[in-house]
PDB file of C-alpha atoms in Angstrom:
ATOM      1  CA  MET A   1      43.034   7.500  21.104  1.00 61.00           C
ATOM      2  CA  LYS A   2      44.286   8.028  17.570  1.00 60.00           C
ATOM      3  CA  PRO A   3      46.994  10.698  17.119  1.00 62.00           C
ATOM      4  CA  ALA A   4      44.767  12.616  14.673  1.00 57.00           C
ATOM      5  CA  SER A   5      41.956  12.748  17.255  1.00 56.00           C
ATOM      6  CA  PHE A   6      44.342  13.946  19.936  1.00 53.00           C
ATOM      7  CA  ILE A   7      45.669  16.697  17.662  1.00 61.00           C
ATOM      8  CA  PHE A   8      42.115  17.751  16.777  1.00 55.00           C
ATOM      9  CA  ILE A   9      41.156  17.958  20.467  1.00 57.00           C
ATOM     10  CA  LEU A  10      44.328  19.889  21.274  1.00 50.00           C
ATOM     11  CA  ILE A  11      43.715  22.412  18.473  1.00 59.00           C
ATOM     12  CA  ALA A  12      40.070  22.823  19.520  1.00 51.00           C
ATOM     13  CA  LEU A  13      41.135  23.455  23.125  1.00 46.00           C
ATOM     14  CA  VAL A  14      43.733  26.049  22.118  1.00 48.00           C
ATOM     15  CA  LEU A  15      41.202  27.809  19.876  1.00 53.00           C
ATOM     16  CA  ALA A  16      38.554  27.779  22.605  1.00 50.00           C
ATOM     17  CA  VAL A  17      40.961  29.443  25.031  1.00 45.00           C
ATOM     18  CA  ALA A  18      42.336  31.950  22.486  1.00 51.00           C
ATOM     19  CA  LEU A  19      39.082  32.903  20.741  1.00 48.00           C
ATOM     20  CA  PRO A  20      37.889  35.523  23.253  1.00 47.00           C
ATOM     21  CA  PHE A  21      41.178  37.406  22.861  1.00 46.00           C
ATOM     22  CA  ALA A  22      41.505  37.237  19.068  1.00 49.00           C
ATOM     23  CA  GLN A  23      39.620  40.433  18.169  1.00 48.00           C
ATOM     24  CA  GLY A  24      41.504  42.469  20.768  1.00 48.00           C
ATOM     25  CA  LEU A  25      44.831  41.145  19.507  1.00 47.00           C
ATOM     26  CA  LEU A  26      43.943  41.995  15.911  1.00 48.00           C
ATOM     27  CA  ASN A  27      42.922  45.505  16.988  1.00 48.00           C
ATOM     28  CA  GLU A  28      46.280  46.028  18.688  1.00 47.00           C
ATOM     29  CA  LEU A  29      48.145  44.871  15.587  1.00 48.00           C
ATOM     30  CA  ASP A  30      46.182  47.314  13.441  1.00 48.00           C
ATOM     31  CA  GLY A  31      45.976  50.334  15.738  1.00 59.00           C
ATOM     32  CA  LYS A  32      46.525  52.825  12.894  1.00 78.00           C
ATOM     33  CA  SER A  33      43.346  52.254  10.864  1.00 90.00           C
ATOM     34  CA  GLY A  34      40.904  53.512  13.480  1.00 95.00           C
ATOM     35  CA  PHE A  35      38.591  50.582  12.755  1.00 98.00           C
ATOM     36  CA  TYR A  36      37.459  48.139  15.404  1.00 98.00           C
ATOM     37  CA  GLY A  37      37.739  45.266  12.909  1.00 98.00           C
ATOM     38  CA  TYR A  38      41.026  44.254  11.346  1.00 97.00           C
ATOM     39  CA  LYS A  39      41.472  46.456   8.248  1.00 97.00           C
ATOM     40  CA  THR A  40      42.397  44.698   5.029  1.00 97.00           C
ATOM     41  CA  ASP A  41      42.077  45.486   1.338  1.00 97.00           C
ATOM     42  CA  VAL A  42      42.042  42.156  -0.468  1.00 97.00           C
ATOM     43  CA  SER A  43      40.238  41.101  -3.640  1.00 98.00           C
ATOM     44  CA  VAL A  44      37.786  38.247  -3.036  1.00 98.00           C
ATOM     45  CA  PRO A  45      35.525  36.286  -5.393  1.00 98.00           C
ATOM     46  CA  SER A  46      31.989  37.477  -5.981  1.00 97.00           C
ATOM     47  CA  LEU A  47      29.351  35.228  -4.435  1.00 97.00           C
ATOM     48  CA  PRO A  48      26.778  34.104  -7.036  1.00 93.00           C
ATOM     49  CA  GLY A  49      23.288  34.996  -5.855  1.00 94.00           C
ATOM     50  CA  ALA A  50      24.663  37.275  -3.146  1.00 96.00           C
ATOM     51  CA  GLU A  51      26.481  40.014  -5.049  1.00 96.00           C
ATOM     52  CA  VAL A  52      27.271  43.121  -3.000  1.00 96.00           C
ATOM     53  CA  PRO A  53      24.474  45.683  -3.425  1.00 95.00           C
ATOM     54  CA  GLY A  54      25.329  48.984  -5.139  1.00 92.00           C
ATOM     55  CA  SER A  55      27.128  51.326  -2.708  1.00 92.00           C
ATOM     56  CA  GLY A  56      26.649  48.658  -0.086  1.00 96.00           C
ATOM     57  CA  LEU A  57      28.338  45.934   1.905  1.00 98.00           C
ATOM     58  CA  ASN A  58      28.231  42.186   2.377  1.00 98.00           C
ATOM     59  CA  LEU A  59      28.976  40.635   5.748  1.00 99.00           C
ATOM     60  CA  VAL A  60      30.148  37.127   4.868  1.00 99.00           C
ATOM     61  CA  PHE A  61      30.368  34.181   7.251  1.00 99.00           C
ATOM     62  CA  PHE A  62      31.459  30.606   6.469  1.00 98.00           C
ATOM     63  CA  GLY A  63      29.787  27.879   8.512  1.00 98.00           C
ATOM     64  CA  TYR A  64      27.287  25.037   8.355  1.00 97.00           C
ATOM     65  CA  ARG A  65      23.812  24.370   9.688  1.00 96.00           C
ATOM     66  CA  SER A  66      24.623  21.564  12.119  1.00 94.00           C
ATOM     67  CA  CYS A  67      27.579  23.413  13.675  1.00 94.00           C
ATOM     68  CA  GLY A  68      27.221  23.578  17.429  1.00 91.00           C
ATOM     69  CA  THR A  69      30.169  25.832  18.264  1.00 92.00           C
ATOM     70  CA  VAL A  70      30.876  29.231  16.681  1.00 95.00           C
ATOM     71  CA  CYS A  71      28.137  29.330  14.027  1.00 96.00           C
ATOM     72  CA  PRO A  72      25.233  29.954  16.425  1.00 97.00           C
ATOM     73  CA  LEU A  73      27.192  32.746  18.133  1.00 97.00           C
ATOM     74  CA  GLN A  74      28.116  34.496  14.893  1.00 98.00           C
ATOM     75  CA  LEU A  75      24.605  34.096  13.506  1.00 98.00           C
ATOM     76  CA  VAL A  76      23.254  35.851  16.619  1.00 98.00           C
ATOM     77  CA  ASN A  77      25.751  38.667  15.977  1.00 98.00           C
ATOM     78  CA  LEU A  78      24.696  38.884  12.328  1.00 98.00           C
ATOM     79  CA  LYS A  79      21.008  38.886  13.298  1.00 98.00           C
ATOM     80  CA  SER A  80      21.610  41.737  15.762  1.00 98.00           C
ATOM     81  CA  LEU A  81      23.476  43.695  13.094  1.00 99.00           C
ATOM     82  CA  HIS A  82      20.694  42.975  10.580  1.00 98.00           C
ATOM     83  CA  ASP A  83      18.156  44.449  13.000  1.00 98.00           C
ATOM     84  CA  ARG A  84      20.177  47.711  12.940  1.00 98.00           C
ATOM     85  CA  TRP A  85      21.046  47.721   9.229  1.00 98.00           C
ATOM     86  CA  HIS A  86      18.071  46.146   7.418  1.00 96.00           C
ATOM     87  CA  ASP A  87      17.060  49.467   5.806  1.00 96.00           C
ATOM     88  CA  TYR A  88      20.505  49.951   4.238  1.00 96.00           C
ATOM     89  CA  PRO A  89      22.229  48.205   1.305  1.00 97.00           C
ATOM     90  CA  VAL A  90      23.865  45.664   3.598  1.00 98.00           C
ATOM     91  CA  GLN A  91      23.550  41.903   3.057  1.00 98.00           C
ATOM     92  CA  PHE A  92      24.378  39.130   5.479  1.00 99.00           C
ATOM     93  CA  VAL A  93      25.737  36.149   3.555  1.00 99.00           C
ATOM     94  CA  PHE A  94      26.067  32.659   5.012  1.00 99.00           C
ATOM     95  CA  VAL A  95      28.287  30.369   2.915  1.00 99.00           C
ATOM     96  CA  THR A  96      27.848  26.719   3.823  1.00 98.00           C
ATOM     97  CA  LEU A  97      30.940  24.601   4.250  1.00 97.00           C
ATOM     98  CA  ASP A  98      28.764  21.473   4.178  1.00 96.00           C
ATOM     99  CA  PRO A  99      26.904  21.533   0.847  1.00 97.00           C
ATOM    100  CA  GLU A 100      26.504  17.743   0.927  1.00 94.00           C
ATOM    101  CA  ASN A 101      24.214  18.073   3.961  1.00 94.00           C
ATOM    102  CA  ASP A 102      22.884  21.657   3.681  1.00 97.00           C
ATOM    103  CA  SER A 103      20.371  21.897   0.843  1.00 98.00           C
ATOM    104  CA  GLN A 104      19.806  25.269  -0.836  1.00 98.00           C
ATOM    105  CA  GLU A 105      16.118  25.094   0.085  1.00 98.00           C
ATOM    106  CA  GLU A 106      16.861  24.535   3.762  1.00 98.00           C
ATOM    107  CA  LEU A 107      19.504  27.271   3.797  1.00 98.00           C
ATOM    108  CA  ASN A 108      17.080  29.706   2.152  1.00 98.00           C
ATOM    109  CA  ARG A 109      14.411  28.820   4.725  1.00 98.00           C
ATOM    110  CA  VAL A 110      16.794  29.425   7.628  1.00 97.00           C
ATOM    111  CA  MET A 111      18.048  32.701   6.140  1.00 98.00           C
ATOM    112  CA  ALA A 112      14.460  33.909   5.613  1.00 98.00           C
ATOM    113  CA  THR A 113      13.802  33.444   9.334  1.00 98.00           C
ATOM    114  CA  MET A 114      16.874  35.575  10.107  1.00 98.00           C
ATOM    115  CA  GLY A 115      15.785  38.597   8.075  1.00 98.00           C
ATOM    116  CA  SER A 116      15.124  40.051   4.649  1.00 97.00           C
ATOM    117  CA  ASN A 117      18.780  40.861   3.912  1.00 98.00           C
ATOM    118  CA  PHE A 118      20.129  37.378   4.635  1.00 98.00           C
ATOM    119  CA  ARG A 119      21.390  35.266   1.742  1.00 98.00           C
ATOM    120  CA  ALA A 120      22.744  31.717   1.559  1.00 98.00           C
ATOM    121  CA  VAL A 121      25.448  30.509  -0.802  1.00 99.00           C
ATOM    122  CA  ARG A 122      25.888  26.786  -1.384  1.00 99.00           C
ATOM    123  CA  PRO A 123      29.000  25.725  -3.309  1.00 98.00           C
ATOM    124  CA  ALA A 124      28.744  22.495  -5.331  1.00 97.00           C
ATOM    125  CA  ASP A 125      30.765  20.397  -2.873  1.00 97.00           C
ATOM    126  CA  PHE A 126      33.027  20.559   0.173  1.00 95.00           C
ATOM    127  CA  ARG A 127      36.199  21.104  -1.877  1.00 96.00           C
ATOM    128  CA  GLN A 128      34.694  24.131  -3.624  1.00 98.00           C
ATOM    129  CA  ALA A 129      33.438  25.472  -0.296  1.00 97.00           C
ATOM    130  CA  GLN A 130      36.882  24.958   1.205  1.00 97.00           C
ATOM    131  CA  GLU A 131      38.539  26.764  -1.724  1.00 98.00           C
ATOM    132  CA  LEU A 132      36.104  29.676  -1.497  1.00 98.00           C
ATOM    133  CA  ALA A 133      36.790  29.978   2.234  1.00 98.00           C
ATOM    134  CA  ARG A 134      40.529  29.947   1.530  1.00 97.00           C
ATOM    135  CA  GLN A 135      40.148  32.758  -1.007  1.00 98.00           C
ATOM    136  CA  TYR A 136      38.476  34.845   1.682  1.00 98.00           C
ATOM    137  CA  GLY A 137      41.251  34.033   4.161  1.00 97.00           C
ATOM    138  CA  ASP A 138      39.344  31.437   6.155  1.00 97.00           C
ATOM    139  CA  PHE A 139      39.992  27.748   6.694  1.00 92.00           C
ATOM    140  CA  SER A 140      37.959  24.591   6.907  1.00 94.00           C
ATOM    141  CA  ALA A 141      38.871  20.964   7.407  1.00 93.00           C
ATOM    142  CA  ARG A 142      36.731  17.866   7.717  1.00 88.00           C
ATOM    143  CA  GLU A 143      37.843  15.012   9.929  1.00 78.00           C
ATOM    144  CA  GLY A 144      36.422  11.778   8.605  1.00 73.00           C
ATOM    145  CA  GLY A 145      33.399  11.197   6.388  1.00 64.00           C
ATOM    146  CA  VAL A 146      30.561  13.425   5.230  1.00 60.00           C
ATOM    147  CA  SER A 147      28.713  13.395   8.565  1.00 57.00           C
ATOM    148  CA  ARG A 148      31.756  14.464  10.613  1.00 75.00           C
ATOM    149  CA  GLU A 149      32.308  17.872  12.132  1.00 88.00           C
ATOM    150  CA  ILE A 150      33.972  20.586  10.100  1.00 94.00           C
ATOM    151  CA  ASN A 151      36.681  22.634  11.742  1.00 93.00           C
ATOM    152  CA  HIS A 152      36.438  26.244  10.599  1.00 95.00           C
ATOM    153  CA  GLY A 153      37.062  29.830  11.605  1.00 95.00           C
ATOM    154  CA  ALA A 154      34.638  32.201  13.272  1.00 96.00           C
ATOM    155  CA  ARG A 155      35.411  35.177  11.068  1.00 98.00           C
ATOM    156  CA  ILE A 156      33.000  37.687   9.623  1.00 99.00           C
ATOM    157  CA  TYR A 157      34.263  39.439   6.491  1.00 99.00           C
ATOM    158  CA  VAL A 158      33.046  42.839   5.313  1.00 99.00           C
ATOM    159  CA  VAL A 159      33.145  43.118   1.520  1.00 98.00           C
ATOM    160  CA  THR A 160      32.533  46.249  -0.555  1.00 97.00           C
ATOM    161  CA  GLU A 161      30.805  46.614  -3.924  1.00 95.00           C
ATOM    162  CA  ASP A 162      34.118  46.217  -5.774  1.00 96.00           C
ATOM    163  CA  ASP A 163      34.562  42.736  -4.202  1.00 98.00           C
ATOM    164  CA  ARG A 164      37.272  43.878  -1.817  1.00 98.00           C
ATOM    165  CA  ARG A 165      37.466  42.434   1.670  1.00 99.00           C
ATOM    166  CA  GLN A 166      37.842  45.561   3.790  1.00 98.00           C
ATOM    167  CA  LEU A 167      37.423  44.298   7.352  1.00 98.00           C
ATOM    168  CA  LEU A 168      37.431  41.065   9.261  1.00 98.00           C
ATOM    169  CA  TYR A 169      36.227  40.198  12.729  1.00 98.00           C
ATOM    170  CA  ALA A 170      37.966  37.115  14.070  1.00 96.00           C
ATOM    171  CA  SER A 171      35.892  36.316  17.133  1.00 95.00           C
ATOM    172  CA  PRO A 172      32.209  35.978  18.007  1.00 97.00           C
ATOM    173  CA  ASP A 173      32.952  38.099  21.088  1.00 97.00           C
ATOM    174  CA  LEU A 174      32.136  41.394  19.346  1.00 98.00           C
ATOM    175  CA  ASP A 175      31.220  44.892  20.463  1.00 98.00           C
ATOM    176  CA  LEU A 176      28.344  45.367  18.025  1.00 98.00           C
ATOM    177  CA  GLU A 177      28.250  49.137  18.572  1.00 98.00           C
ATOM    178  CA  ARG A 178      31.823  49.347  17.322  1.00 98.00           C
ATOM    179  CA  VAL A 179      31.088  46.993  14.421  1.00 99.00           C
ATOM    180  CA  SER A 180      28.174  49.288  13.463  1.00 98.00           C
ATOM    181  CA  ALA A 181      30.500  52.300  13.606  1.00 98.00           C
ATOM    182  CA  ASP A 182      32.876  50.478  11.234  1.00 98.00           C
ATOM    183  CA  LEU A 183      30.022  49.726   8.829  1.00 98.00           C
ATOM    184  CA  GLU A 184      28.925  53.363   8.908  1.00 97.00           C
ATOM    185  CA  ARG A 185      32.461  54.509   8.031  1.00 97.00           C
ATOM    186  CA  LEU A 186      32.643  52.090   5.107  1.00 96.00           C
ATOM    187  CA  MET A 187      29.178  53.130   3.894  1.00 94.00           C
ATOM    188  CA  GLU A 188      30.146  56.818   4.029  1.00 92.00           C
ATOM    189  CA  HIS A 189      33.275  56.061   2.015  1.00 86.00           C
ATOM    190  CA  ALA A 190      31.238  54.090  -0.551  1.00 81.00           C
ATOM    191  CA  ARG A 191      28.835  57.017  -0.970  1.00 80.00           C
ATOM    192  CA  GLY A 192      31.793  59.278  -1.719  1.00 74.00           C
TER     193      GLY A 192
END
């Protein structure tokens, strides 16, 4: 086994064990905000074609269509949240980390099946996708060629109309009632 493969497997194992505890750990570190998600206030780039609606929110997730690990879990979470929030100015934005294999047409088709407030963003190439993820505070790394798996986070970012990342959820193991309460608080603040 190559050393790089061993390191990849070791990192994946550590992440798999730690992932269920990540959101709870972040909550303990940020006990003062009163939010379930980890409270931040960081400027992030606007997402062309998926700008935050007026007085609304974007829930942003970085992944790729052929991902078989965290993406399906987070997309189920986002779909459940969409079912609760589809009548509000809340968008659910999937940013592909694999633009070489995820066409805009296919992404749009998949997002349309998820719900009316889902949007897909497709950067020009992997490097641009990787840089965009980094600017949001996420990571992505490809081991090998274009068809190889992409290692990436499982975070959902909540972004306000002024392109500020206000909350992040680090794990797919989410209490969606508490996430909804967080969204309600942010929406109330946005309305003034």
